[in-house]
Coordinates of N, CA and C in Angstrom, one line a residue:
X1 N -147.0 29.8 -94.5 CA -146.3 30.8 -95.3 C -147.3 32.0 -95.7
X2 N -146.7 33.1 -95.7 CA -147.5 34.3 -96.1 C -147.4 34.5 -97.6
X3 N -148.3 35.3 -98.2 CA -148.3 35.4 -99.7 C -147.1 36.2 -100.0
X4 N -146.5 37.1 -99.4 CA -145.2 37.8 -99.7 C -144.1 36.8 -99.8
X5 N -144.0 35.8 -98.9 CA -142.9 34.9 -98.8 C -143.0 34.0 -100.2
X6 N -144.3 33.5 -100.4 CA -144.5 32.8 -101.7 C -144.1 33.6 -103.0
X7 N -144.5 34.9 -102.9 CA -144.1 35.7 -104.1 C -142.7 35.7 -104.3
X8 N -141.9 35.9 -103.2 CA -140.4 35.9 -103.2 C -139.8 34.6 -103.8
X9 N -140.4 33.6 -103.3 CA -139.9 32.3 -103.8 C -140.2 32.1 -105.3
X10 N -141.4 32.5 -105.8 CA -141.7 32.3 -107.2 C -140.7 33.2 -108.1
X11 N -140.3 34.3 -107.6 CA -139.4 35.2 -108.2 C -138.0 34.4 -108.4
X12 N -137.7 33.9 -107.3 CA -136.4 33.0 -107.3 C -136.5 31.8 -108.2
X13 N -137.5 31.1 -108.1 CA -137.9 29.9 -108.9 C -137.7 30.2 -110.5
X14 N -138.3 31.5 -110.6 CA -138.4 32.0 -112.2 C -137.0 32.1 -112.6
X15 N -136.2 32.9 -111.8 CA -134.8 33.2 -112.2 C -134.0 32.0 -112.4
X16 N -134.1 30.9 -111.5 CA -133.2 29.8 -111.6 C -133.7 28.8 -112.7
X17 N -135.0 28.8 -112.9 CA -135.5 27.8 -114.0 C -135.4 28.3 -115.3
X18 N -135.3 29.6 -115.5 CA -135.3 30.3 -116.9 C -136.8 30.5 -117.5
X19 N -137.7 30.4 -116.6 CA -139.2 30.6 -116.9 C -139.4 32.0 -117.3
X20 N -140.2 32.3 -118.1 CA -140.7 33.7 -118.4 C -141.9 34.1 -117.5
X21 N -142.5 33.1 -116.9 CA -143.6 33.3 -116.0 C -143.9 32.1 -115.1
X22 N -144.2 32.3 -113.8 CA -144.5 31.2 -113.0 C -145.6 31.7 -112.1
X23 N -146.8 31.1 -112.0 CA -147.8 31.5 -111.2 C -148.6 30.4 -110.5
X24 N -149.1 30.6 -109.3 CA -149.9 29.8 -108.5 C -151.3 30.3 -108.4
X25 N -152.2 29.5 -108.7 CA -153.7 29.9 -108.6 C -154.6 28.9 -108.3
X26 N -155.8 29.4 -107.9 CA -157.0 28.4 -107.7 C -157.9 28.5 -108.7
X27 N -158.6 27.5 -109.1 CA -159.5 27.5 -110.3 C -160.6 28.6 -110.1
X28 N -161.1 28.9 -108.9 CA -162.1 29.7 -108.6 C -161.7 31.2 -108.9
X29 N -160.4 31.5 -108.9 CA -160.0 32.9 -109.3 C -159.7 33.7 -108.2
X30 N -159.8 33.2 -106.9 CA -159.6 34.1 -105.8 C -158.0 34.4 -105.6
X31 N -157.2 33.4 -105.7 CA -155.7 33.5 -105.4 C -155.1 33.4 -106.8
X32 N -154.2 34.4 -107.1 CA -153.2 34.4 -108.2 C -151.9 35.0 -107.7
X33 N -150.9 34.3 -107.5 CA -149.6 34.8 -107.1 C -148.7 34.4 -108.2
X34 N -148.0 35.3 -108.8 CA -147.1 35.2 -110.0 C -145.9 36.0 -110.0
X35 N -144.9 35.6 -110.8 CA -143.7 36.4 -111.2 C -143.7 36.3 -112.6
X36 N -143.8 37.6 -113.3 CA -143.8 37.7 -114.7 C -143.4 39.1 -115.1
X37 N -143.3 39.3 -116.5 CA -143.0 40.6 -117.1 C -144.2 41.2 -118.0
X38 N -145.3 40.4 -118.1 CA -146.3 40.8 -118.9 C -147.3 41.6 -118.0
X39 N -148.3 42.2 -118.8 CA -149.3 43.1 -118.0 C -150.2 42.1 -117.2
X40 N -150.8 42.6 -116.3 CA -151.8 41.9 -115.4 C -152.9 41.3 -116.2
X41 N -153.5 42.2 -117.2 CA -154.6 41.8 -118.0 C -154.3 40.6 -118.8
X42 N -153.1 40.5 -119.4 CA -152.6 39.5 -120.2 C -152.4 38.2 -119.4
X43 N -151.8 38.4 -118.2 CA -151.6 37.3 -117.4 C -152.9 36.6 -117.0
X44 N -154.0 37.5 -116.6 CA -155.2 36.9 -116.1 C -155.9 36.2 -117.3
X45 N -155.7 36.8 -118.5 CA -156.4 36.1 -119.7 C -155.8 34.7 -120.0
X46 N -154.5 34.7 -119.8 CA -153.8 33.4 -120.0 C -154.2 32.4 -118.8
X47 N -154.3 32.8 -117.6 CA -154.8 31.9 -116.6 C -156.2 31.5 -116.7
X48 N -157.0 32.3 -117.3 CA -158.4 32.1 -117.5 C -158.5 30.9 -118.5
X49 N -157.8 31.0 -119.6 CA -157.7 30.0 -120.6 C -157.2 28.6 -120.1
X50 N -156.1 28.7 -119.3 CA -155.5 27.5 -118.8 C -156.4 26.8 -117.8
X51 N -157.2 27.6 -117.0 CA -158.2 27.1 -116.1 C -159.1 26.3 -116.9
X52 N -159.6 26.8 -118.0 CA -160.6 26.1 -118.8 C -160.1 24.8 -119.3
X53 N -158.8 24.8 -119.7 CA -158.1 23.8 -120.3 C -158.0 22.6 -119.3
X54 N -157.5 23.0 -118.1 CA -157.4 22.0 -117.0 C -158.6 21.4 -116.6
X55 N -159.7 22.1 -116.6 CA -161.1 21.7 -116.2 C -161.5 20.7 -117.4
X56 N -161.2 20.9 -118.7 CA -161.6 20.0 -119.6 C -160.8 18.8 -119.5
X57 N -159.5 18.9 -119.2 CA -158.6 17.8 -119.1 C -159.2 16.7 -117.8
X58 N -159.6 17.4 -116.9 CA -160.2 16.8 -115.7 C -161.4 15.9 -116.2
X59 N -162.2 16.6 -117.0 CA -163.5 15.9 -117.4 C -163.1 14.7 -118.3
X60 N -162.1 14.8 -119.1 CA -161.6 13.8 -120.1 C -161.2 12.7 -119.1
X61 N -160.3 13.0 -118.0 CA -159.8 12.1 -117.3 C -160.8 11.1 -116.6
X62 N -161.9 11.8 -116.3 CA -163.0 11.0 -115.6 C -163.6 9.9 -116.6
X63 N -163.4 10.0 -117.8 CA -163.9 9.0 -118.7 C -162.9 7.8 -118.9
X64 N -161.7 8.0 -118.3 CA -160.6 7.0 -118.4 C -160.4 6.4 -117.0
X65 N -160.7 5.1 -117.0 CA -160.5 4.5 -115.6 C -159.0 4.7 -115.1
X66 N -158.9 5.1 -113.8 CA -157.7 5.2 -113.1 C -156.8 6.3 -113.6
X67 N -157.4 7.2 -114.6 CA -156.6 8.3 -115.1 C -156.7 9.5 -114.1
X68 N -155.6 10.0 -113.7 CA -155.6 11.2 -112.8 C -154.4 12.1 -113.2
X69 N -154.7 12.9 -114.2 CA -153.6 13.7 -114.8 C -152.9 14.7 -113.7
X70 N -151.6 14.7 -113.5 CA -151.0 15.6 -112.6 C -150.3 16.7 -113.3
X71 N -150.1 16.7 -114.6 CA -149.5 17.7 -115.1 C -149.6 17.6 -116.7
X72 N -149.5 18.8 -117.4 CA -149.6 18.6 -118.9 C -148.7 19.7 -119.4
X73 N -148.1 19.4 -120.7 CA -147.2 20.4 -121.3 C -147.8 20.8 -122.7
X74 N -148.0 22.1 -123.0 CA -148.6 22.6 -124.2 C -147.5 23.2 -125.0
X75 N -147.4 22.7 -126.2 CA -146.4 23.3 -127.1 C -147.1 24.3 -127.9
X76 N -146.8 25.7 -127.6 CA -147.5 26.8 -128.4 C -146.6 27.4 -129.5
X77 N -145.7 26.5 -130.0 CA -144.8 27.0 -131.0 C -143.5 27.7 -130.5
X78 N -143.7 29.0 -130.0 CA -142.5 29.7 -129.5 C -142.5 29.5 -128.0
X79 N -143.5 28.8 -127.4 CA -143.6 28.7 -126.0 C -143.9 27.3 -125.5
X80 N -143.4 26.9 -124.3 CA -143.9 25.8 -123.8 C -144.7 26.3 -122.5
X81 N -146.0 25.7 -122.4 CA -146.7 25.9 -121.1 C -146.7 24.7 -120.3
X82 N -146.2 24.8 -119.0 CA -146.3 23.6 -118.1 C -147.3 23.9 -117.1
X83 N -148.3 23.0 -117.0 CA -149.4 23.1 -116.1 C -149.4 21.9 -115.1
X84 N -149.4 22.1 -113.8 CA -149.4 21.0 -112.8 C -150.4 21.3 -111.8
X85 N -151.2 20.2 -111.6 CA -152.2 20.2 -110.3 C -151.6 19.9 -109.0
X86 N -151.8 20.8 -108.1 CA -151.2 20.6 -106.8 C -152.2 19.8 -105.9
X87 N -153.5 20.1 -106.1 CA -154.6 19.4 -105.5 C -155.9 19.6 -106.4
X88 N -157.0 19.3 -106.0 CA -158.3 19.4 -106.8 C -158.5 20.9 -107.2
X89 N -158.0 21.9 -106.5 CA -158.3 23.2 -106.8 C -157.2 24.1 -107.1
X90 N -155.9 23.7 -106.7 CA -154.8 24.6 -106.9 C -153.9 24.0 -108.1
X91 N -153.4 25.0 -108.8 CA -152.5 24.7 -109.9 C -151.3 25.6 -109.9
X92 N -150.3 25.1 -110.7 CA -149.1 25.8 -110.9 C -148.9 25.9 -112.4
X93 N -148.6 27.0 -112.9 CA -148.4 27.3 -114.3 C -147.0 28.0 -114.6
X94 N -146.2 27.4 -115.6 CA -145.0 28.1 -115.9 C -144.9 28.1 -117.5
X95 N -144.3 29.3 -117.9 CA -144.3 29.5 -119.3 C -142.7 29.6 -119.7
X96 N -142.3 28.8 -120.6 CA -140.8 28.8 -121.0 C -140.7 29.1 -122.5
X97 N -139.6 29.7 -123.0 CA -139.3 29.8 -124.4 C -139.1 28.3 -125.0
X98 N -139.4 28.1 -126.1 CA -139.3 26.9 -126.8 C -137.9 26.4 -127.0
X99 N -136.9 27.4 -126.8 CA -135.6 27.0 -126.9 C -135.0 26.4 -125.6
X100 N -135.8 26.3 -124.5 CA -135.4 25.8 -123.4 C -135.2 24.3 -123.5
X101 N -134.1 23.7 -122.7 CA -133.7 22.4 -122.9 C -134.9 21.7 -122.1
X102 N -135.6 20.7 -122.9 CA -136.8 20.1 -122.5 C -136.6 19.3 -121.0
X103 N -135.5 18.5 -121.0 CA -135.2 17.8 -119.9 C -134.9 18.7 -118.7
X104 N -134.1 19.7 -118.8 CA -133.9 20.6 -117.7 C -135.3 21.2 -117.2
X105 N -136.2 21.6 -118.2 CA -137.4 22.2 -117.8 C -138.2 21.2 -116.9
X106 N -138.2 20.0 -117.4 CA -138.9 18.9 -116.6 C -138.4 18.8 -115.3
X107 N -137.1 18.8 -115.1 CA -136.5 18.5 -113.9 C -136.7 19.8 -112.9
X108 N -136.7 21.0 -113.4 CA -136.9 22.1 -112.6 C -138.3 22.2 -112.2
X109 N -139.3 21.9 -113.1 CA -140.7 22.1 -112.7 C -141.0 20.9 -111.8
X110 N -140.5 19.7 -112.0 CA -140.8 18.6 -111.1 C -140.5 19.0 -109.6
X111 N -139.3 19.7 -109.4 CA -138.8 20.0 -108.1 C -139.6 21.1 -107.5
X112 N -140.0 22.2 -108.4 CA -140.8 23.3 -107.9 C -142.2 22.7 -107.6
X113 N -142.7 21.8 -108.4 CA -144.1 21.3 -108.1 C -144.1 20.5 -106.8
X114 N -143.2 19.8 -106.5 CA -143.0 19.0 -105.3 C -143.0 20.0 -104.0
X115 N -142.2 21.1 -104.2 CA -142.2 22.1 -103.1 C -143.5 22.6 -102.8
X116 N -144.2 23.1 -103.7 CA -145.6 23.7 -103.4 C -146.6 22.6 -103.2
X117 N -146.4 21.4 -103.5 CA -147.4 20.3 -103.0 C -147.4 20.2 -101.5
X118 N -146.1 20.4 -101.0 CA -145.9 20.4 -99.6 C -146.4 21.7 -98.8
X119 N -146.8 22.7 -99.7 CA -147.3 23.9 -99.1 C -148.9 24.2 -99.4
X120 N -149.6 23.1 -99.8 CA -150.8 23.2 -100.2 C -151.7 23.8 -99.1
X121 N -151.5 23.5 -97.8 CA -152.4 24.0 -96.7 C -152.2 25.5 -96.6
X122 N -150.9 26.0 -96.8 CA -150.8 27.4 -96.8 C -151.4 28.1 -97.9
X123 N -151.4 27.4 -99.1 CA -151.9 28.1 -100.3 C -153.5 28.2 -100.1
X124 N -154.1 27.0 -99.7 CA -155.5 27.0 -99.4 C -155.9 28.1 -98.5
X125 N -155.1 28.3 -97.5 CA -155.6 29.3 -96.4 C -155.5 30.7 -97.1
X126 N -154.5 31.0 -98.1 CA -154.5 32.3 -98.8 C -155.7 32.4 -99.6
X127 N -156.1 31.3 -100.4 CA -157.1 31.3 -101.3 C -158.5 31.7 -100.5
X128 N -158.6 31.0 -99.4 CA -159.9 31.1 -98.6 C -159.9 32.5 -98.0
X129 N -158.8 33.1 -97.6 CA -158.8 34.4 -97.0 C -159.2 35.4 -98.1
X130 N -158.7 35.3 -99.3 CA -159.1 36.1 -100.4 C -160.4 36.0 -100.8
X131 N -161.0 34.9 -100.7 CA -162.4 34.6 -101.0 C -163.3 35.3 -99.9
X132 N -163.0 35.2 -98.7 CA -163.7 35.8 -97.6 C -163.7 37.3 -97.8
X133 N -162.5 37.9 -98.1 CA -162.3 39.3 -98.3 C -163.1 39.8 -99.4
X134 N -163.3 39.1 -100.6 CA -164.0 39.4 -101.7 C -165.4 39.5 -101.4
X135 N -166.0 38.5 -100.6 CA -167.3 38.5 -100.2 C -167.7 39.5 -99.2
X136 N -166.8 39.9 -98.3 CA -166.9 40.9 -97.3 C -167.0 42.2 -98.0
X137 N -166.2 42.5 -98.9 CA -166.2 43.7 -99.7 C -167.5 43.8 -100.6
X138 N -168.0 42.7 -101.1 CA -169.2 42.7 -101.9 C -170.3 43.1 -101.1
X139 N -170.5 42.5 -99.9 CA -171.5 42.8 -98.9 C -171.5 44.2 -98.5
X140 N -170.3 44.8 -98.4 CA -170.2 46.2 -97.9 C -170.6 47.3 -98.8
X141 N -170.7 46.9 -100.1 CA -171.2 47.8 -101.2 C -172.5 48.3 -100.9
X142 N -172.9 49.5 -101.2 CA -174.2 50.0 -100.9 C -175.2 49.2 -101.6
X143 N -176.2 48.6 -100.8 CA -177.2 47.8 -101.4 C -178.3 48.6 -102.2
X144 N -178.6 48.2 -103.4 CA -179.7 48.7 -104.1 C -181.0 48.5 -103.6
X145 N -181.9 49.5 -103.4 CA -183.1 49.1 -102.8 C -183.9 48.1 -103.6
X146 N -184.4 47.1 -103.0 CA -185.1 46.1 -103.7 C -186.5 46.6 -104.3
X147 N -186.6 46.2 -105.6 CA -187.8 46.6 -106.3 C -189.0 45.7 -106.0
X148 N -190.2 46.1 -106.0 CA -191.3 45.2 -105.8 C -191.4 44.1 -106.9
X149 N -191.8 43.0 -106.5 CA -191.9 41.9 -107.4 C -192.9 42.3 -108.5
X150 N -192.5 42.2 -109.8 CA -193.2 42.6 -111.0 C -194.1 41.3 -111.5
X151 N -195.3 41.5 -112.0 CA -196.1 40.4 -112.4 C -195.4 40.0 -113.8
X152 N -195.4 38.5 -113.9 CA -194.9 38.0 -115.2 C -195.6 38.6 -116.4
X153 N -194.7 38.9 -117.5 CA -195.2 39.4 -118.7 C -194.4 38.8 -119.8
X154 N -195.1 38.2 -120.9 CA -194.3 37.6 -121.9 C -193.9 36.2 -121.7
X155 N -192.8 35.8 -122.4 CA -192.3 34.4 -122.5 C -191.5 34.2 -121.2
X156 N -191.8 33.1 -120.5 CA -191.2 32.7 -119.3 C -190.0 31.8 -119.7
X157 N -188.8 32.0 -119.1 CA -187.6 31.2 -119.3 C -187.8 29.8 -118.7
X158 N -187.3 28.8 -119.3 CA -187.5 27.4 -118.6 C -186.5 27.4 -117.5
X159 N -186.6 26.2 -116.7 CA -185.7 26.0 -115.6 C -184.3 25.9 -116.0
X160 N -184.2 25.1 -117.2 CA -182.8 24.8 -117.8 C -182.1 26.1 -118.3
X161 N -182.9 27.0 -118.9 CA -182.3 28.1 -119.3 C -181.7 29.0 -118.1
X162 N -182.5 29.0 -117.1 CA -182.1 29.9 -115.8 C -180.8 29.2 -115.2
X163 N -180.8 28.0 -115.1 CA -179.7 27.2 -114.7 C -178.5 27.5 -115.5
X164 N -178.7 27.5 -116.8 CA -177.6 27.8 -117.7 C -177.0 29.1 -117.6
X165 N -177.9 30.1 -117.3 CA -177.4 31.5 -117.0 C -176.6 31.6 -115.8
X166 N -177.1 31.0 -114.7 CA -176.3 31.0 -113.4 C -175.0 30.2 -113.7
X167 N -175.0 29.2 -114.4 CA -173.8 28.4 -114.7 C -172.7 29.3 -115.4
X168 N -173.2 30.0 -116.4 CA -172.3 30.8 -117.2 C -171.8 32.0 -116.4
X169 N -172.5 32.5 -115.5 CA -172.1 33.7 -114.7 C -171.0 33.2 -113.7
X170 N -171.4 32.1 -113.0 CA -170.4 31.5 -112.0 C -169.1 31.2 -112.8
X171 N -169.1 30.7 -114.0 CA -168.0 30.3 -114.7 C -167.0 31.6 -114.9
X172 N -167.7 32.7 -115.1 CA -167.0 33.9 -115.5 C -166.4 34.6 -114.1
X173 N -167.3 34.5 -113.1 CA -166.8 35.2 -111.8 C -166.4 34.3 -110.6
X174 N -166.6 33.0 -110.7 CA -166.1 32.1 -109.8 C -167.4 32.0 -108.7
X175 N -167.0 31.2 -107.6 CA -168.0 30.7 -106.7 C -169.0 31.9 -106.3
X176 N -168.3 33.1 -106.0 CA -169.2 34.1 -105.6 C -170.3 34.6 -106.6
X177 N -170.2 34.0 -107.8 CA -171.1 34.5 -108.8 C -172.6 34.0 -108.4
X178 N -172.8 32.9 -107.7 CA -174.1 32.6 -107.4 C -174.8 33.5 -106.4
X179 N -173.9 34.0 -105.4 CA -174.4 35.0 -104.4 C -174.8 36.2 -105.1
X180 N -173.9 36.7 -106.0 CA -174.1 38.0 -106.8 C -175.5 37.9 -107.6
X181 N -175.5 36.7 -108.3 CA -176.7 36.5 -109.1 C -178.0 36.7 -108.3
X182 N -178.1 35.9 -107.0 CA -179.4 35.9 -106.2 C -179.6 37.4 -105.8
X183 N -178.5 38.0 -105.4 CA -178.6 39.4 -104.9 C -179.2 40.3 -105.9
X184 N -178.6 40.2 -107.2 CA -179.1 41.1 -108.2 C -180.5 40.8 -108.6
X185 N -180.8 39.5 -108.6 CA -182.2 39.1 -108.9 C -183.2 39.7 -107.9
X186 N -182.7 39.7 -106.7 CA -183.7 40.3 -105.6 C -183.7 41.8 -105.6
X187 N -182.6 42.4 -106.0 CA -182.6 44.0 -106.2 C -183.7 44.4 -107.3
X188 N -183.7 43.5 -108.3 CA -184.4 43.9 -109.5 C -185.9 43.6 -109.3
X189 N -186.2 42.7 -108.2 CA -187.6 42.4 -107.9 C -188.1 41.3 -108.8
X190 N -187.3 40.4 -109.3 CA -187.7 39.4 -110.1 C -187.8 38.1 -109.4
X191 N -188.6 37.1 -109.9 CA -188.7 35.7 -109.3 C -188.0 34.8 -110.2
X192 N -187.2 34.1 -109.7 CA -186.3 33.0 -110.5 C -187.2 32.0 -111.3
X193 N -188.4 31.7 -110.6 CA -189.2 30.6 -111.2 C -190.2 31.2 -112.4
X194 N -190.1 32.6 -112.4 CA -191.1 33.2 -113.5 C -190.4 34.2 -114.2
X195 N -189.0 34.1 -114.4 CA -188.2 35.1 -115.1 C -188.5 35.1 -116.5
X196 N -189.0 36.4 -117.0 CA -189.3 36.6 -118.3 C -188.1 37.0 -119.2
X197 N -188.4 37.0 -120.5 CA -187.2 37.2 -121.4 C -186.7 38.7 -121.2
X198 N -187.6 39.6 -121.2 CA -187.2 41.0 -121.0 C -186.5 41.3 -119.7
X199 N -187.0 40.5 -118.6 CA -186.3 40.7 -117.3 C -185.0 40.1 -117.4
X200 N -184.8 39.0 -118.1 CA -183.5 38.3 -118.1 C -182.5 39.2 -118.9
X201 N -182.9 39.8 -119.9 CA -182.1 40.8 -120.6 C -181.5 41.8 -119.7
X202 N -182.4 42.5 -118.9 CA -181.9 43.5 -117.9 C -181.0 42.9 -116.9
X203 N -181.4 41.7 -116.5 CA -180.5 40.9 -115.4 C -179.1 40.7 -116.0
X204 N -179.1 40.3 -117.2 CA -177.8 40.0 -117.9 C -176.8 41.2 -117.9
X205 N -177.4 42.3 -118.2 CA -176.6 43.6 -118.4 C -176.3 44.0 -117.0
X206 N -177.0 43.9 -115.9 CA -176.7 44.2 -114.6 C -175.5 43.2 -114.1
X207 N -175.6 42.0 -114.5 CA -174.6 41.0 -114.0 C -173.3 41.2 -114.7
X208 N -173.3 41.7 -115.9 CA -172.2 42.0 -116.8 C -171.3 43.1 -116.1
X209 N -172.0 44.0 -115.4 CA -171.3 45.1 -114.8 C -170.3 44.7 -113.6
X210 N -170.7 43.4 -113.1 CA -169.8 42.9 -112.1 C -168.5 42.2 -112.7
X211 N -168.4 42.0 -114.0 CA -167.1 41.5 -114.6 C -166.3 42.5 -115.0
X212 N -165.2 42.6 -114.5 CA -164.1 43.7 -114.8 C -163.5 43.5 -116.1
X213 N -163.1 42.3 -116.5 CA -162.5 42.1 -117.7 C -163.4 42.3 -118.9
X214 N -163.0 43.3 -119.8 CA -163.9 43.7 -120.9 C -164.2 42.5 -121.9
X215 N -163.2 41.6 -122.2 CA -163.3 40.5 -123.0 C -164.2 39.5 -122.4
X216 N -164.0 39.2 -121.1 CA -164.9 38.2 -120.5 C -166.4 38.8 -120.4
X217 N -166.4 40.1 -120.1 CA -167.8 40.7 -120.0 C -168.6 40.6 -121.4
X218 N -167.9 40.9 -122.4 CA -168.5 40.7 -123.7 C -169.0 39.3 -124.0
X219 N -168.1 38.3 -123.7 CA -168.3 37.0 -123.9 C -169.5 36.5 -123.1
X220 N -169.7 37.0 -121.8 CA -170.8 36.6 -121.0 C -172.1 37.1 -121.6
X221 N -172.1 38.3 -122.0 CA -173.4 38.9 -122.5 C -173.8 38.2 -123.8
X222 N -172.9 37.9 -124.7 CA -173.2 37.2 -125.9 C -173.7 35.7 -125.6
X223 N -173.0 35.0 -124.8 CA -173.5 33.6 -124.5 C -174.8 33.7 -123.7
X224 N -175.0 34.6 -122.8 CA -176.2 34.7 -122.0 C -177.4 35.1 -122.8
X225 N -177.3 35.9 -123.8 CA -178.3 36.4 -124.7 C -178.8 35.2 -125.6
X226 N -177.7 34.4 -125.9 CA -178.0 33.1 -126.8 C -178.7 32.2 -126.0
X227 N -178.5 32.1 -124.8 CA -179.2 31.1 -123.8 C -180.6 31.5 -123.8
X228 N -181.0 32.8 -123.6 CA -182.5 33.1 -123.5 C -183.2 33.0 -124.8
X229 N -182.5 33.2 -125.9 CA -183.1 33.0 -127.2 C -183.3 31.7 -127.7
X230 N -182.7 30.8 -126.9 CA -182.6 29.3 -127.4 C -184.1 28.7 -127.2

């Protein structure tokens, strides 16, 4: 199936189920297909938070033998959030008013989830295509001339601090984050094994420019600076 077809089906599912929003997404953030009335920024912030919640749920499940959560329902007071895993990377999110009949909501979402589990291969193909397009566009951007490697000055970050910086950036930008991290490091002329505190600060601010969402950008800078000061 093409993305436009899936978009049309989501619109129809939303109308029939009474949901305020229905979205299909991959945890890496490359694919997000949805039907909703909210702003794109608000929807993306909601999906970012749900991705974090489902990842935490997965980690909790690994501590419980034979536990494999397939869906969860979050009561937000005036809203129900229904989140279902289609496979290891793909998820389905629906938002309902709390006045919705709970049984009818479960029946509707059970049917919708089953339908998209049968279309996982198509959804994976869309996500992969979007990932390839993102990386292609990234490589097409004018490359900054590489600076000559600078001699180490001051306190060197530990390997754990560097790995924490990389992990934090990848968490914010997705799998492409590691490619962008390495490219930016090379453009600045820094060595990953001898990264200094002042170099790391410059690197952090350069990386932050790759994050479009202002809230996520500020969160990344704050966390990254706390890592190099730890």
